[in-house]
PDB file of C-alpha atoms in Angstrom:
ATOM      1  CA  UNK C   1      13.693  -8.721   7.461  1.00  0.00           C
ATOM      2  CA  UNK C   2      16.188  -5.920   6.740  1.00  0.00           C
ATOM      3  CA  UNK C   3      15.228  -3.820   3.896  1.00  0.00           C
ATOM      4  CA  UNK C   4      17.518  -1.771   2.203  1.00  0.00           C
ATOM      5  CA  UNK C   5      16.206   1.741  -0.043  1.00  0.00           C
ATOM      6  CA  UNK C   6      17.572   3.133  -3.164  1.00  0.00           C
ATOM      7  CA  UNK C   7      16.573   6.483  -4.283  1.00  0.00           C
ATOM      8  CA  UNK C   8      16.207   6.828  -8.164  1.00  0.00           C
ATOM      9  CA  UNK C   9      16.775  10.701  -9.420  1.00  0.00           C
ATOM     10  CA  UNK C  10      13.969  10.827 -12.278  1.00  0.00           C
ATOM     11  CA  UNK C  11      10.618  13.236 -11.996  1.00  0.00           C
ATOM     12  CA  UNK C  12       8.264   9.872 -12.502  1.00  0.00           C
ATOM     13  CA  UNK C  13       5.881   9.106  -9.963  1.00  0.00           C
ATOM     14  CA  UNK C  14       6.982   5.343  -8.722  1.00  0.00           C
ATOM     15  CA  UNK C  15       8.201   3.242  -6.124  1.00  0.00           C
ATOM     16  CA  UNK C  16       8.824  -0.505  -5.616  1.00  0.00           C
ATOM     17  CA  UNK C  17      10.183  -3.144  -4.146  1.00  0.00           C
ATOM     18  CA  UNK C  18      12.612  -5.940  -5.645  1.00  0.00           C
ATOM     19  CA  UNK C  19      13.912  -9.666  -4.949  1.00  0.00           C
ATOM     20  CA  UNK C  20      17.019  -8.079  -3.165  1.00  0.00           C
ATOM     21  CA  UNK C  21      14.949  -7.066  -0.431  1.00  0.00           C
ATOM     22  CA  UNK C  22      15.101  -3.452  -1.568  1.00  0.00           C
ATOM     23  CA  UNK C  23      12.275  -0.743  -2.181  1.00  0.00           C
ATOM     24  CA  UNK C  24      12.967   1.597  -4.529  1.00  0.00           C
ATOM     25  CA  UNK C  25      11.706   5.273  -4.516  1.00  0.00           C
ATOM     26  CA  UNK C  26      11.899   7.371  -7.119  1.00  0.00           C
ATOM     27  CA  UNK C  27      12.441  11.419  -6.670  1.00  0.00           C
ATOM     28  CA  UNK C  28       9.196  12.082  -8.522  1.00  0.00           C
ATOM     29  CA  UNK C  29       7.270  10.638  -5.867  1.00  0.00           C
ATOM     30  CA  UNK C  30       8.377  12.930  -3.351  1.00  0.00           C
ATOM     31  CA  UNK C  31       7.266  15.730  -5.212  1.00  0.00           C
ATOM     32  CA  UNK C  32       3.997  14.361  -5.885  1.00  0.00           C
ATOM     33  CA  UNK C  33       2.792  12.702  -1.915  1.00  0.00           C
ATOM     34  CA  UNK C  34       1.396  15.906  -0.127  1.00  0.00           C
ATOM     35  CA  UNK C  35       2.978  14.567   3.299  1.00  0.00           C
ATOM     36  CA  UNK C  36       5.427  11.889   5.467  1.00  0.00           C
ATOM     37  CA  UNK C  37       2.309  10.257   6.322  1.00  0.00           C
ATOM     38  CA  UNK C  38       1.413   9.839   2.013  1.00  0.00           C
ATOM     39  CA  UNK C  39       4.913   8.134   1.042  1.00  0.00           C
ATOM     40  CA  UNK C  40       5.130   6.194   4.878  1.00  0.00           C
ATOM     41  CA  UNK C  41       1.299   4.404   2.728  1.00  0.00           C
ATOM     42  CA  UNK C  42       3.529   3.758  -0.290  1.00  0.00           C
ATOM     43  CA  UNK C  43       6.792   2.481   1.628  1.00  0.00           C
ATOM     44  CA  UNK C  44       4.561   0.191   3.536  1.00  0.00           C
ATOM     45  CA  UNK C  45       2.848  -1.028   0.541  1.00  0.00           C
ATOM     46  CA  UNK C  46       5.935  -2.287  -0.706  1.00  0.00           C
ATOM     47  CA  UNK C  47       7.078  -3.422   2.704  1.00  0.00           C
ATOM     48  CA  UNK C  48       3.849  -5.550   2.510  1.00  0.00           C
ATOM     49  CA  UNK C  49       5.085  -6.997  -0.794  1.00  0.00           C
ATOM     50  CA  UNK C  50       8.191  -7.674   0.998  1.00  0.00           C
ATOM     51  CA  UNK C  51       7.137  -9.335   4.265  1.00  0.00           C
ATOM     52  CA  UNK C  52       4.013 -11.646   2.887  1.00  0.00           C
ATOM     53  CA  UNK C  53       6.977 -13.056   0.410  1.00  0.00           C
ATOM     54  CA  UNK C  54       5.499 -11.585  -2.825  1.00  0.00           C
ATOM     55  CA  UNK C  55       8.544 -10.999  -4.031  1.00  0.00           C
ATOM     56  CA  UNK C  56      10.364 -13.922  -3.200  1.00  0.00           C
ATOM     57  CA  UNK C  57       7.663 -16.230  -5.454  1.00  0.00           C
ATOM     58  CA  UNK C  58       8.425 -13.666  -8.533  1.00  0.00           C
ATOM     59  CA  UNK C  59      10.695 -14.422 -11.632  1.00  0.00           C
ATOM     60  CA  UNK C  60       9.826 -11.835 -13.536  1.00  0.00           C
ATOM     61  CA  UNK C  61      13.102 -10.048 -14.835  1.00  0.00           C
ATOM     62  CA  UNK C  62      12.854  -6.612 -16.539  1.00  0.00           C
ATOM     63  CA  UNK C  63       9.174  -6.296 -16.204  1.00  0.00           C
ATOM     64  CA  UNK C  64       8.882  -2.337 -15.946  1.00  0.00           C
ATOM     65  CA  UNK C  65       5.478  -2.274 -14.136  1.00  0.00           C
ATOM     66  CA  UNK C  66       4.519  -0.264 -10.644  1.00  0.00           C
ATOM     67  CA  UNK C  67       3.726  -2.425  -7.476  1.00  0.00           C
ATOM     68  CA  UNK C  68       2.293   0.945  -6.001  1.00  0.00           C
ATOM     69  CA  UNK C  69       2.136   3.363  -8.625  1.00  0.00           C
ATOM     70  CA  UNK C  70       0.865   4.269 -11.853  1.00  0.00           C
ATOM     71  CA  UNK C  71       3.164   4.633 -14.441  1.00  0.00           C
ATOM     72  CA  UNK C  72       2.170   4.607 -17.621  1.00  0.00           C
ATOM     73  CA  UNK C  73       5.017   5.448 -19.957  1.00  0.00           C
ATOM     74  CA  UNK C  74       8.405   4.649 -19.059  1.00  0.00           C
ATOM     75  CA  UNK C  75      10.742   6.578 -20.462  1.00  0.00           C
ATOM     76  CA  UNK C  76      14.609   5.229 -21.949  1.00  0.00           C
ATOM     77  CA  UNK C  77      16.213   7.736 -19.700  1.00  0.00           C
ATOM     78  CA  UNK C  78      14.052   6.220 -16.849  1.00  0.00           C
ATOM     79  CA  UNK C  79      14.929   2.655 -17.881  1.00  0.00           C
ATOM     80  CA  UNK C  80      18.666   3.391 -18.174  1.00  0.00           C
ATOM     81  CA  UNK C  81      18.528   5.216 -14.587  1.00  0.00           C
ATOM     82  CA  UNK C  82      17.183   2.043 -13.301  1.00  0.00           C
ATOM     83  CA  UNK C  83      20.121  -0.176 -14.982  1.00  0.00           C
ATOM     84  CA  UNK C  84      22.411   2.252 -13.226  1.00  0.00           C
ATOM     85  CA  UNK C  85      20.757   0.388  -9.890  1.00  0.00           C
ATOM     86  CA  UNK C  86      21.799  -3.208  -8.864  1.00  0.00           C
ATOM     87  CA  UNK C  87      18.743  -5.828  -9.673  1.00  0.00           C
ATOM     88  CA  UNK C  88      16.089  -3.302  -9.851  1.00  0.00           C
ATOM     89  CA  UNK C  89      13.682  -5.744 -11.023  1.00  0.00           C
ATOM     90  CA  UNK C  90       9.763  -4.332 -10.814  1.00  0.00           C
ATOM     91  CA  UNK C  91       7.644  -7.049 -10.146  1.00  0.00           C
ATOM     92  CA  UNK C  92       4.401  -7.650 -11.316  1.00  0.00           C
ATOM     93  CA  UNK C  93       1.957  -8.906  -9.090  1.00  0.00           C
ATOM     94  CA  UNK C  94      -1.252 -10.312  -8.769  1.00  0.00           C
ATOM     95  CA  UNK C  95      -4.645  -8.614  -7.653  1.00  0.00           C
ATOM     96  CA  UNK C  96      -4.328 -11.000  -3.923  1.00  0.00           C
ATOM     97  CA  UNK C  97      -1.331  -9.774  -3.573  1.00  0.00           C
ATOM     98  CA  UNK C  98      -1.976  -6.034  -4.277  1.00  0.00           C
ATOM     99  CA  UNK C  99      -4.731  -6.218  -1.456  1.00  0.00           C
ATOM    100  CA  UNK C 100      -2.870  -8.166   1.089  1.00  0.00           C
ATOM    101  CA  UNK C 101       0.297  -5.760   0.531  1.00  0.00           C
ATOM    102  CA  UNK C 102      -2.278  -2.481   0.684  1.00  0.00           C
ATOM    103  CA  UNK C 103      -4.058  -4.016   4.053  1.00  0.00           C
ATOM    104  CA  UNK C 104      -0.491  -4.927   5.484  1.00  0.00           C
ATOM    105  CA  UNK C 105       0.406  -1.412   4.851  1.00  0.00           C
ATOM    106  CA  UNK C 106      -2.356  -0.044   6.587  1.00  0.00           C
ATOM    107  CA  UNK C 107      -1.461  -2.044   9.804  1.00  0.00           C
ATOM    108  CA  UNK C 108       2.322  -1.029   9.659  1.00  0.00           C
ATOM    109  CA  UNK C 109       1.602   2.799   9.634  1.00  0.00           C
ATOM    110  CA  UNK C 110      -1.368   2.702  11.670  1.00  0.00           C
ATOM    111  CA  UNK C 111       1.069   0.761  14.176  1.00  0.00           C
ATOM    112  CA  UNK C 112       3.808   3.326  13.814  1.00  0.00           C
ATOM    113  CA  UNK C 113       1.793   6.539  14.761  1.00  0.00           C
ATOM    114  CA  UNK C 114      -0.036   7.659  11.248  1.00  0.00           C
ATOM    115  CA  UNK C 115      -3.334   8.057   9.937  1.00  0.00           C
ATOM    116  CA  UNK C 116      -3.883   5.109   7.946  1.00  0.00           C
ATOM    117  CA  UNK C 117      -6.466   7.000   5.533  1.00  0.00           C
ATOM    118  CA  UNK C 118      -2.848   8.844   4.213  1.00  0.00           C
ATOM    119  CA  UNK C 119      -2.881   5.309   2.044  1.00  0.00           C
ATOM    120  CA  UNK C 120      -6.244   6.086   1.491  1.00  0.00           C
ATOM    121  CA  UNK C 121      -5.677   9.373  -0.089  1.00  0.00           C
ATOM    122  CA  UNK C 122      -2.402   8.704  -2.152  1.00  0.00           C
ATOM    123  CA  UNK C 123      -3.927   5.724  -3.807  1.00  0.00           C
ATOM    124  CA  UNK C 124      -6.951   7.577  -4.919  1.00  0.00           C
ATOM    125  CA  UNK C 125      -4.799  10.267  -6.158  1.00  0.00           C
ATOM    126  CA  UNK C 126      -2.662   7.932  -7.971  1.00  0.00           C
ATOM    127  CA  UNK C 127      -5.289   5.914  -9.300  1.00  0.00           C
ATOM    128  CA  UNK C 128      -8.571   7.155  -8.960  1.00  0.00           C
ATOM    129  CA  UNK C 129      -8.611   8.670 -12.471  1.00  0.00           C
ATOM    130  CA  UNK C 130      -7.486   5.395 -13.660  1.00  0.00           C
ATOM    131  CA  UNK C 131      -9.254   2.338 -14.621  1.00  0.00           C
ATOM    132  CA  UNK C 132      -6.283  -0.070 -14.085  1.00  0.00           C
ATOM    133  CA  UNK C 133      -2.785   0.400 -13.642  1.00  0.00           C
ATOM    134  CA  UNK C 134      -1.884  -3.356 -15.252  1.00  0.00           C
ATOM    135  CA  UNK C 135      -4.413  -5.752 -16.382  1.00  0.00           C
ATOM    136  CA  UNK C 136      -3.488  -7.458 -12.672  1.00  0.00           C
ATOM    137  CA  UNK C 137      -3.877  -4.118 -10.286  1.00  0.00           C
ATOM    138  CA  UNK C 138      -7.273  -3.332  -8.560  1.00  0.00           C
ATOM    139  CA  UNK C 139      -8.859  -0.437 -10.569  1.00  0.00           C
ATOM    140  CA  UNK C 140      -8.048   2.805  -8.316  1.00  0.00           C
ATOM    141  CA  UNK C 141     -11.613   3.178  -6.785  1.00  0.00           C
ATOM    142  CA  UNK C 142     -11.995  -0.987  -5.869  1.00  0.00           C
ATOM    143  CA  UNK C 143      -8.821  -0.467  -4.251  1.00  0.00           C
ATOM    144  CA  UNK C 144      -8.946   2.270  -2.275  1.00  0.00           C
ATOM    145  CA  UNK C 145     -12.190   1.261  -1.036  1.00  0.00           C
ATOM    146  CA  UNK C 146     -10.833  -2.242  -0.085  1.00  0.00           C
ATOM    147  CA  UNK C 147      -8.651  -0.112   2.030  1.00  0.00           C
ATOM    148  CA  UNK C 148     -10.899   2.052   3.483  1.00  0.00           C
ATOM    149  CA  UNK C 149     -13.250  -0.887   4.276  1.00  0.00           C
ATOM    150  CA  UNK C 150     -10.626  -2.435   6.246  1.00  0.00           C
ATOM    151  CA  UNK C 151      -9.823   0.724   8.436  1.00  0.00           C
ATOM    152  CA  UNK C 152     -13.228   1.538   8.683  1.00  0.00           C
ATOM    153  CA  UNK C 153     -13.945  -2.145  10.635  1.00  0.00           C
ATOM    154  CA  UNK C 154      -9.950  -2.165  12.250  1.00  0.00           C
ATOM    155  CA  UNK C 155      -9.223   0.823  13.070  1.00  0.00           C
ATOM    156  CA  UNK C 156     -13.018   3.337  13.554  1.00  0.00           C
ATOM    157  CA  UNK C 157     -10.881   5.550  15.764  1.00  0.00           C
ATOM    158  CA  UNK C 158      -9.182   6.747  11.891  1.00  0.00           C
ATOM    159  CA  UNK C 159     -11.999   7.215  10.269  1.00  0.00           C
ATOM    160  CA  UNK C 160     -13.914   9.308  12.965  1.00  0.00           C
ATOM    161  CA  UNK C 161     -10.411  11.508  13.121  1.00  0.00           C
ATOM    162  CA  UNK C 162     -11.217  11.818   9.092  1.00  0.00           C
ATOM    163  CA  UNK C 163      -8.390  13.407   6.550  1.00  0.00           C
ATOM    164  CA  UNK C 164      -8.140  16.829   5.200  1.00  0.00           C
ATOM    165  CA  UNK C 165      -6.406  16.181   2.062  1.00  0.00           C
ATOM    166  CA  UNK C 166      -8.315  17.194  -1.516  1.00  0.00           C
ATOM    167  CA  UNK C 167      -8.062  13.419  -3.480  1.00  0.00           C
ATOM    168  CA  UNK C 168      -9.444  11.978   0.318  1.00  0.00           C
ATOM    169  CA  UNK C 169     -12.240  14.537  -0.037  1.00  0.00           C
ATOM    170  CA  UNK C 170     -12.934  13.483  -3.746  1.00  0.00           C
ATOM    171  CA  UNK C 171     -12.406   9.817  -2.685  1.00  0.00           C
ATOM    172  CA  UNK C 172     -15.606  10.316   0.339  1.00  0.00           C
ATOM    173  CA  UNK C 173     -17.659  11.670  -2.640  1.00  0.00           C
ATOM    174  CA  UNK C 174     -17.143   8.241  -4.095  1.00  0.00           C
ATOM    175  CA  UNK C 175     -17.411   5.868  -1.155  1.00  0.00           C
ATOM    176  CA  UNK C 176     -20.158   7.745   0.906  1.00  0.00           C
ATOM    177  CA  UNK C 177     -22.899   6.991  -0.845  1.00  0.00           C
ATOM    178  CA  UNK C 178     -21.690   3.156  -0.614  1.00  0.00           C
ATOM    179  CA  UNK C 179     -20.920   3.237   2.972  1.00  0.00           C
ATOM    180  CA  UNK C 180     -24.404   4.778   3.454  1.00  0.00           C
ATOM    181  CA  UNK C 181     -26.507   2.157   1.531  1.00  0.00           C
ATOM    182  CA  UNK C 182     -24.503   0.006   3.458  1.00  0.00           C
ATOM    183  CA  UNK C 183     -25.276   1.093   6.302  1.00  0.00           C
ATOM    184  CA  UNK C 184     -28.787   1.304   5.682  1.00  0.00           C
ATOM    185  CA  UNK C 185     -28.995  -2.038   4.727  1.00  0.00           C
ATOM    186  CA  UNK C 186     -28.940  -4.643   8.003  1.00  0.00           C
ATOM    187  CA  UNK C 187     -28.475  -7.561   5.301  1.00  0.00           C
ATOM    188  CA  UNK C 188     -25.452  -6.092   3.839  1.00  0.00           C
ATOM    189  CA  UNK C 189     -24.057  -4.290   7.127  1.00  0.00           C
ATOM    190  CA  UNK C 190     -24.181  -8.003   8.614  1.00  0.00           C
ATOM    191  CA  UNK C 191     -22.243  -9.046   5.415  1.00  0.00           C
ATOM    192  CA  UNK C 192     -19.646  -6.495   5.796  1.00  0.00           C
ATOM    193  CA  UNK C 193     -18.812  -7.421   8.968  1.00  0.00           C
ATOM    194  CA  UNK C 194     -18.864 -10.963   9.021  1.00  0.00           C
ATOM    195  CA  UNK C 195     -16.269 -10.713   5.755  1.00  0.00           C
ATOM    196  CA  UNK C 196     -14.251  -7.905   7.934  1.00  0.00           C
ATOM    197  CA  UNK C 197     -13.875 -10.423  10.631  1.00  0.00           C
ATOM    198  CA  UNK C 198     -12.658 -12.740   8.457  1.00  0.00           C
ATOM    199  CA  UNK C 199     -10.302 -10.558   7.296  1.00  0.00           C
ATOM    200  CA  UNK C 200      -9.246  -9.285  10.882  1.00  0.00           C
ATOM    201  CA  UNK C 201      -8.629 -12.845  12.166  1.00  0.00           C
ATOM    202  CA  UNK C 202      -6.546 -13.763   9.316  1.00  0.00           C
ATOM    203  CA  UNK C 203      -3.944  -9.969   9.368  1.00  0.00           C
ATOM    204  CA  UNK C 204      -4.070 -11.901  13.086  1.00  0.00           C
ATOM    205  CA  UNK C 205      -2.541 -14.870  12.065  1.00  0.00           C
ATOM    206  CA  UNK C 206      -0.191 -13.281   9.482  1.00  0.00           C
ATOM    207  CA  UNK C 207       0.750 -11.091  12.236  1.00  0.00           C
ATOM    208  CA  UNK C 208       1.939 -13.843  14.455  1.00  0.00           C
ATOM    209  CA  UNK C 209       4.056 -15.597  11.202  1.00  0.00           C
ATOM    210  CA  UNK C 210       5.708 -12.419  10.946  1.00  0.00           C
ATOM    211  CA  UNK C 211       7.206 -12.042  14.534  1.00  0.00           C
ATOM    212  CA  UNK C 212       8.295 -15.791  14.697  1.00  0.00           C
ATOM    213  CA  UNK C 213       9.938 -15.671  10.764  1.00  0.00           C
ATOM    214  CA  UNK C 214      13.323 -17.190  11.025  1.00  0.00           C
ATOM    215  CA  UNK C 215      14.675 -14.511   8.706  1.00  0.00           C
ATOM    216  CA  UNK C 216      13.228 -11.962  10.750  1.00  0.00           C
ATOM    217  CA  UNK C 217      14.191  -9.556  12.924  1.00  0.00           C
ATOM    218  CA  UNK C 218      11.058  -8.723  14.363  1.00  0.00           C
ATOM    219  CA  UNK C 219       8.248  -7.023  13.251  1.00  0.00           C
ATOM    220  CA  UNK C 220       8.747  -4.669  15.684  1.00  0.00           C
ATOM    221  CA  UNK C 221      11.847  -4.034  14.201  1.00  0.00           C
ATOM    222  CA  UNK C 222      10.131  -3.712  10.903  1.00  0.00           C
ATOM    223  CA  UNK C 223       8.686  -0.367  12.314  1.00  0.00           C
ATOM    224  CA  UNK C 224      11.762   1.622  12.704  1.00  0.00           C
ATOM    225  CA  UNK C 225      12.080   1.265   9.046  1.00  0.00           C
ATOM    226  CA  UNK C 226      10.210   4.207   8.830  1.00  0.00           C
ATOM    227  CA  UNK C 227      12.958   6.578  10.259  1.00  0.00           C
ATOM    228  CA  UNK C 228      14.253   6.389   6.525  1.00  0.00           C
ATOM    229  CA  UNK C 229      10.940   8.312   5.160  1.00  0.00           C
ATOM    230  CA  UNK C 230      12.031  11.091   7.457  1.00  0.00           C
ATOM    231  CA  UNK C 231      15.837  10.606   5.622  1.00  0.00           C
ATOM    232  CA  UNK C 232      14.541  10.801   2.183  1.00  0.00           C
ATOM    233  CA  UNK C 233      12.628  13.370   2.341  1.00  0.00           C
ATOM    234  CA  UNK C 234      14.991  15.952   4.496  1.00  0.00           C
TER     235      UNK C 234
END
């Protein structure tokens, strides 16, 4: 799928993806990710939209609401900055889809070389002051966690190499005690990862549907879209 990016010159704190095919980042978010590997979670987030055809079953015209990000208050400079942009149309999108963009995210950068807990860490930062974004987005901690979840069974190797940044910190203070109960529990451990499985086999299946897409170039391919997080932020 060939994804074009548009960079938006406001100091808000969004990003998102539209039914051209085209992800949207705005300057304020480059100020506000503490790293490449931070706004690679974001891109891919939106790449995930992109890819599992979230966007492509929207009709929503106008709606000014974050795939990614919170944004509470959009401004009238911000929403004639956007105009200035060819069909920037923010979707809004449901709670499935948030998770299945968020968990296809986490297998894109994981793929291409980066910590996956960098997803981890913006989102918390984002949102984990928040309850939630839109009446349809996860509440900041019940995503993040979702997230973290799904690295912890996919890819261990991430979570033993841990992250140093201060909202993943804050975010461990949250999901420790969980993972510990958890952990302590052989009812619920055996729960965990029976519904990890699950998940597992079907990112598996979605997987092969994404290399075989007709209008696909590959997802292979899809990887060197990250070359352009390296362009935006030079």
């Amino acid at each position: 799928t060939k994804i074009n990016f548009k960079v938006i010159e406001t100091d808000e704190i969004n990003a998102f993806a539209n039914a051209d095919k085209e992800i949207c980042v705005y300057t304020g978010l480059l100020k506000f990710v503490n790293n490449d590997a931070e706004l690679a979670g974001v891109i891919a987030h939106e790449i995930g939209h992109i890819v599992n055809n979230h966007v492509a079953k929207q009709n929503v015209v106008g709606t000014i609401t974050s795939t990614a990000i919170y944004n509470a208050n959009v401004s009238s400079s911000v929403k004639a900055g956007a105009n200035t942009v060819n069909n920037l149309t923010m979707l809004k999108m449901s709670r499935t889809e948030e998770y299945e963009a968020d968990i296809t995210g986490v297998d894109l950068i994981a793929h291409a070389g980066y910590n996956p807990l960098a997803m981890v860490s913006v989102l918390y930062k984002i949102g984990g002051s928040y309850a939630d974004f839109t009446s349809t987005h996860p509440s900041g901690d019940k995503r993040t966690m979702y997230i973290y979840d799904y690295i912890t069974y996919t890819y261990p190797d991430k979570i033993k190499a841990g992250y140093t940044t201060d909202s993943y910190k804050k975010f461990m203070v949250y999901a420790k005690p969980i993972v510990d109960e958890r952990n302590s529990n052989p009812k619920k451990l055996a729960a965990f990862n029976k519904q990890q499985a699950k998940l597992k086999q079907k990112r598996a299946q979605k997987l092969e549907k994404y290399k075989t897409a007709k209008d696909s170039n590959g997802w292979e391919k899809t990887f060197n879209t990250f070359n352009t997080i390296k362009a935006i932020t030079n």
